[in-house]
Amino acid sequence: DIQMTQSPSSLSASVGDRVTITCRASRTINSYLNWYQQKPGKAPKFLIYAASSLQSGVPSRFSGSGSGTDFTLTISSLQPEDSATYYCQQSHSTPYTFGQGTNLEIK
Amino acid sequence: EVQLVESGGGLVQPGGSLRLSCAASGFTFSTYWMHWVRQAPEKGLVWVSRIYSDGSKTTYADSVKGRFTISRDNAKNTLYLQMNSLRAEDTAVYYCGRDPDYGGYSFFEDWGQGTLVTVSS
């Protein structure tokens, strides 16, 4: 199975900050990397597919990059509503696997 | 508007069975791959199973293989997960997810609200 490792596991940042979350795959997954946002008690929300393609309706302050084994999710100017847990997920091969999550808190 | 509504969760004893349903609306159900993803309390997301749009192919996580069966009824716009020989470690919120398999890329574009399965004596 492909292991996905996110860093950091948690972070705290201020409104307006630029935030970057990293996701690393245990072997190459080309661009088969997706990102999700989950708020407490809610279902995950899909943000980005194919490493960098933004889902329709997702604010443009969110962006993704990377290929191979190393990927990043960037929030260019953090907003209060971005407080959530973020997950990366590989769809290169089954079993599809998720990172352990990054808990983003607003200071 | 795409809607996915799970049902069928509840409390079940170890070794018992449960069938989850996911009622879909707002899109052409028969053209989408569908998945089940679960989340144990205070834990991360774990993919469980996938089924092709026509039901011709299914795939499972090793942890549920041989115990869970994914199926769909395209005439009823409904996805199912039959769960047998349930264990305490199957306790989780179970989500169904819609996958457009867009350009060869698979992702969970829409999710249901989830249904809680608790396995305990």
Tab-separated table of C-alpha atoms in Angstrom:
chain	number	residue	atom	x	y	z
A	1	ASP	CA	0.000	0.000	0.000
A	2	ILE	CA	1.090	3.584	-0.603
A	3	GLN	CA	1.640	5.469	2.653
A	4	MET	CA	0.796	9.160	2.778
A	5	THR	CA	2.519	11.341	5.370
A	6	GLN	CA	1.425	14.893	6.084
A	7	SER	CA	3.342	17.571	7.909
A	8	PRO	CA	2.854	19.261	10.171
A	9	SER	CA	0.188	17.331	12.098
A	10	SER	CA	-1.082	20.595	13.473
A	11	LEU	CA	-0.376	24.266	13.090
A	12	SER	CA	-1.631	27.585	14.310
A	13	ALA	CA	-1.589	30.682	12.128
A	14	SER	CA	-3.088	34.136	12.001
A	15	VAL	CA	-5.645	35.576	9.646
A	16	GLY	CA	-3.856	36.769	6.523
A	17	ASP	CA	-0.926	34.373	6.893
A	18	ARG	CA	0.322	32.172	4.097
A	19	VAL	CA	0.047	28.536	5.157
A	20	THR	CA	1.616	25.479	3.568
A	21	ILE	CA	0.832	21.842	4.303
A	22	THR	CA	3.060	19.114	2.920
A	23	CYS	CA	2.105	15.606	1.845
A	24	ARG	CA	4.615	12.903	0.940
A	25	ALA	CA	3.868	9.570	-0.726
A	26	SER	CA	5.894	6.437	0.009
A	27	ARG	CA	6.373	5.928	-3.722
A	28	THR	CA	5.639	7.903	-6.836
A	29	ILE	CA	1.993	8.666	-7.513
A	30	ASN	CA	2.535	11.025	-10.464
A	31	SER	CA	-0.202	13.657	-9.990
A	32	TYR	CA	-2.839	11.373	-8.480
A	33	LEU	CA	-3.200	13.485	-5.366
A	34	ASN	CA	-6.331	15.050	-3.914
A	35	TRP	CA	-6.973	17.420	-1.007
A	36	TYR	CA	-9.971	17.648	1.324
A	37	GLN	CA	-11.064	19.950	4.138
A	38	GLN	CA	-13.038	18.669	7.102
A	39	LYS	CA	-14.648	20.704	9.852
A	40	PRO	CA	-15.706	19.130	13.166
A	41	GLY	CA	-18.824	17.009	12.904
A	42	LYS	CA	-19.070	17.504	9.155
A	43	ALA	CA	-18.337	15.433	6.081
A	44	PRO	CA	-15.115	16.201	4.219
A	45	LYS	CA	-15.230	18.783	1.455
A	46	PHE	CA	-13.325	18.232	-1.769
A	47	LEU	CA	-10.818	20.970	-2.655
A	48	ILE	CA	-8.236	19.918	-5.246
A	49	TYR	CA	-7.671	16.998	-7.615
A	50	ALA	CA	-4.752	15.967	-9.805
A	51	ALA	CA	-2.433	17.762	-7.384
A	52	SER	CA	-3.234	21.255	-8.597
A	53	SER	CA	-6.710	21.457	-10.161
A	54	LEU	CA	-9.028	23.526	-8.002
A	55	GLN	CA	-12.596	22.294	-7.623
A	56	SER	CA	-15.223	24.707	-8.872
A	57	GLY	CA	-16.402	27.007	-6.103
A	58	VAL	CA	-13.319	26.608	-3.938
A	59	PRO	CA	-11.757	29.991	-3.116
A	60	SER	CA	-8.711	30.866	-5.195
A	61	ARG	CA	-6.610	31.370	-2.064
A	62	PHE	CA	-6.300	27.573	-2.036
A	63	SER	CA	-3.746	26.040	-4.368
A	64	GLY	CA	-1.927	22.758	-4.771
A	65	SER	CA	1.343	21.754	-6.324
A	66	GLY	CA	3.738	18.855	-6.707
A	67	SER	CA	4.168	15.584	-8.530
A	68	GLY	CA	5.885	12.277	-7.940
A	69	THR	CA	6.127	11.925	-4.173
A	70	ASP	CA	6.031	15.469	-2.762
A	71	PHE	CA	2.996	17.726	-2.718
A	72	THR	CA	1.841	20.918	-1.039
A	73	LEU	CA	-1.438	22.609	-0.230
A	74	THR	CA	-1.101	26.369	0.164
A	75	ILE	CA	-3.567	28.865	1.550
A	76	SER	CA	-2.325	32.237	0.379
A	77	SER	CA	-4.173	34.437	2.877
A	78	LEU	CA	-5.706	32.550	5.771
A	79	GLN	CA	-9.336	33.308	6.623
A	80	PRO	CA	-11.213	32.452	9.841
A	81	GLU	CA	-13.393	29.926	8.005
A	82	ASP	CA	-10.289	27.953	6.970
A	83	SER	CA	-9.978	26.500	10.467
A	84	ALA	CA	-10.312	22.767	9.784
A	85	THR	CA	-8.446	19.511	9.332
A	86	TYR	CA	-6.921	18.976	5.905
A	87	TYR	CA	-6.289	15.582	4.334
A	88	CYS	CA	-4.340	14.535	1.271
A	89	GLN	CA	-5.356	11.333	-0.540
A	90	GLN	CA	-3.702	9.344	-3.316
A	91	SER	CA	-5.741	7.822	-6.135
A	92	HIS	CA	-2.808	6.280	-8.012
A	93	SER	CA	-3.735	2.787	-6.917
A	94	THR	CA	-6.059	0.972	-4.567
A	95	PRO	CA	-6.264	0.845	-1.679
A	96	TYR	CA	-6.680	4.589	-1.871
A	97	THR	CA	-4.973	6.062	1.158
A	98	PHE	CA	-5.210	9.303	3.086
A	99	GLY	CA	-2.655	11.254	5.034
A	100	GLN	CA	-3.196	11.402	8.782
A	101	GLY	CA	-4.542	14.942	8.584
A	102	THR	CA	-3.289	18.419	9.468
A	103	ASN	CA	-5.273	20.332	12.060
A	104	LEU	CA	-5.186	24.032	11.187
A	105	GLU	CA	-6.107	26.450	13.940
A	106	ILE	CA	-6.586	30.171	13.649
A	107	LYS	CA	-4.769	32.204	16.318
B	1	GLU	CA	-28.121	19.730	-6.435
B	2	VAL	CA	-26.187	16.568	-5.699
B	3	GLN	CA	-27.432	14.767	-2.596
B	4	LEU	CA	-26.084	11.646	-0.969
B	5	VAL	CA	-27.963	10.411	2.085
B	6	GLU	CA	-26.641	7.483	4.081
B	7	SER	CA	-28.779	5.364	6.372
B	8	GLY	CA	-28.694	2.027	8.155
B	9	GLY	CA	-26.125	2.701	10.829
B	10	GLY	CA	-26.633	1.793	14.462
B	11	LEU	CA	-25.452	-0.327	17.360
B	12	VAL	CA	-24.590	-3.941	16.581
B	13	GLN	CA	-22.886	-6.682	18.565
B	14	PRO	CA	-19.512	-8.089	17.519
B	15	GLY	CA	-20.026	-10.750	14.866
B	16	GLY	CA	-23.265	-9.152	13.738
B	17	SER	CA	-24.324	-7.706	10.398
B	18	LEU	CA	-25.590	-4.399	9.105
B	19	ARG	CA	-26.484	-3.026	5.699
B	20	LEU	CA	-25.814	0.606	4.910
B	21	SER	CA	-27.592	2.461	2.131
B	22	CYS	CA	-26.702	5.647	0.297
B	23	ALA	CA	-29.560	7.270	-1.616
B	24	ALA	CA	-28.354	9.468	-4.452
B	25	SER	CA	-30.140	12.291	-6.241
B	26	GLY	CA	-29.384	15.321	-8.373
B	27	PHE	CA	-27.118	13.530	-10.842
B	28	THR	CA	-27.049	10.538	-13.186
B	29	PHE	CA	-26.127	7.915	-10.612
B	30	SER	CA	-25.472	5.166	-13.140
B	31	THR	CA	-22.542	7.037	-14.690
B	32	TYR	CA	-20.455	7.505	-11.542
B	33	TRP	CA	-18.111	5.278	-9.591
B	34	MET	CA	-19.067	5.228	-5.929
B	35	HIS	CA	-17.064	4.636	-2.768
B	36	TRP	CA	-17.403	4.045	0.943
B	37	VAL	CA	-14.987	5.826	3.281
B	38	ARG	CA	-15.027	5.506	7.054
B	39	GLN	CA	-13.765	7.514	9.993
B	40	ALA	CA	-13.350	6.062	13.448
B	41	PRO	CA	-14.074	8.449	16.347
B	42	GLU	CA	-11.414	11.156	16.527
B	43	LYS	CA	-9.405	9.436	13.793
B	44	GLY	CA	-8.600	10.037	10.140
B	45	LEU	CA	-10.285	9.007	6.925
B	46	VAL	CA	-9.952	5.448	5.638
B	47	TRP	CA	-11.066	4.241	2.232
B	48	VAL	CA	-13.207	1.094	2.406
B	49	SER	CA	-14.489	0.097	-1.002
B	50	ARG	CA	-15.234	1.155	-4.590
B	51	ILE	CA	-17.714	0.046	-7.224
B	52	TYR	CA	-17.730	0.872	-10.917
B	53	SER	CA	-20.629	2.753	-12.453
B	54	ASP	CA	-22.248	-0.389	-13.858
B	55	GLY	CA	-21.394	-2.499	-10.834
B	56	SER	CA	-19.086	-4.713	-12.878
B	57	LYS	CA	-16.033	-4.275	-10.678
B	58	THR	CA	-15.528	-3.867	-6.967
B	59	THR	CA	-12.451	-3.264	-4.843
B	60	TYR	CA	-11.955	-3.489	-1.082
B	61	ALA	CA	-9.501	-2.521	1.604
B	62	ASP	CA	-7.772	-5.578	3.050
B	63	SER	CA	-9.285	-4.832	6.460
B	64	VAL	CA	-12.821	-5.528	5.171
B	65	LYS	CA	-12.206	-7.965	2.314
B	66	GLY	CA	-14.321	-11.083	2.694
B	67	ARG	CA	-16.579	-9.435	5.288
B	68	PHE	CA	-18.037	-6.407	3.461
B	69	THR	CA	-19.807	-6.324	0.103
B	70	ILE	CA	-20.412	-3.173	-1.899
B	71	SER	CA	-23.248	-3.146	-4.411
B	72	ARG	CA	-25.539	-0.735	-6.194
B	73	ASP	CA	-28.996	-0.580	-7.717
B	74	ASN	CA	-28.855	1.924	-10.543
B	75	ALA	CA	-32.618	1.702	-11.041
B	76	LYS	CA	-33.093	2.866	-7.453
B	77	ASN	CA	-30.134	5.296	-7.417
B	78	THR	CA	-28.851	3.587	-4.315
B	79	LEU	CA	-25.469	2.348	-3.129
B	80	TYR	CA	-25.145	-0.345	-0.465
B	81	LEU	CA	-22.573	-1.738	1.910
B	82	GLN	CA	-23.355	-5.118	3.430
B	83	MET	CA	-21.207	-5.549	6.531
B	84	ASN	CA	-20.863	-9.004	8.093
B	85	SER	CA	-18.743	-10.392	10.924
B	86	LEU	CA	-18.449	-6.925	12.392
B	87	ARG	CA	-15.635	-6.155	14.806
B	88	ALA	CA	-15.100	-3.410	17.351
B	89	GLU	CA	-12.556	-1.834	15.024
B	90	ASP	CA	-15.266	-1.334	12.395
B	91	THR	CA	-16.835	1.302	14.640
B	92	ALA	CA	-16.860	4.489	12.583
B	93	VAL	CA	-18.883	7.016	10.667
B	94	TYR	CA	-19.362	5.625	7.180
B	95	TYR	CA	-19.533	8.051	4.265
B	96	CYS	CA	-20.506	7.365	0.688
B	97	GLY	CA	-18.681	9.346	-1.945
B	98	ARG	CA	-19.298	10.172	-5.588
B	99	ASP	CA	-16.340	9.771	-7.959
B	100	PRO	CA	-16.474	11.315	-11.440
B	101	ASP	CA	-13.266	9.555	-12.530
B	102	TYR	CA	-12.562	12.749	-14.446
B	103	GLY	CA	-9.870	12.422	-17.097
B	104	GLY	CA	-8.664	9.277	-15.385
B	105	TYR	CA	-8.396	11.020	-12.034
B	106	SER	CA	-10.413	9.492	-9.231
B	107	PHE	CA	-11.559	11.642	-6.320
B	108	PHE	CA	-14.452	11.993	-3.893
B	109	GLU	CA	-16.244	14.993	-5.340
B	110	ASP	CA	-19.312	14.781	-3.124
B	111	TRP	CA	-19.935	13.134	0.229
B	112	GLY	CA	-22.956	12.157	2.223
B	113	GLN	CA	-23.456	13.298	5.805
B	114	GLY	CA	-22.340	9.927	7.139
B	115	THR	CA	-23.960	7.228	9.238
B	116	LEU	CA	-22.509	5.980	12.523
B	117	VAL	CA	-21.862	2.285	13.031
B	118	THR	CA	-21.042	1.201	16.566
B	119	VAL	CA	-19.898	-2.367	17.187
B	120	SER	CA	-20.103	-3.182	20.866
B	121	SER	CA	-21.551	-5.732	23.242
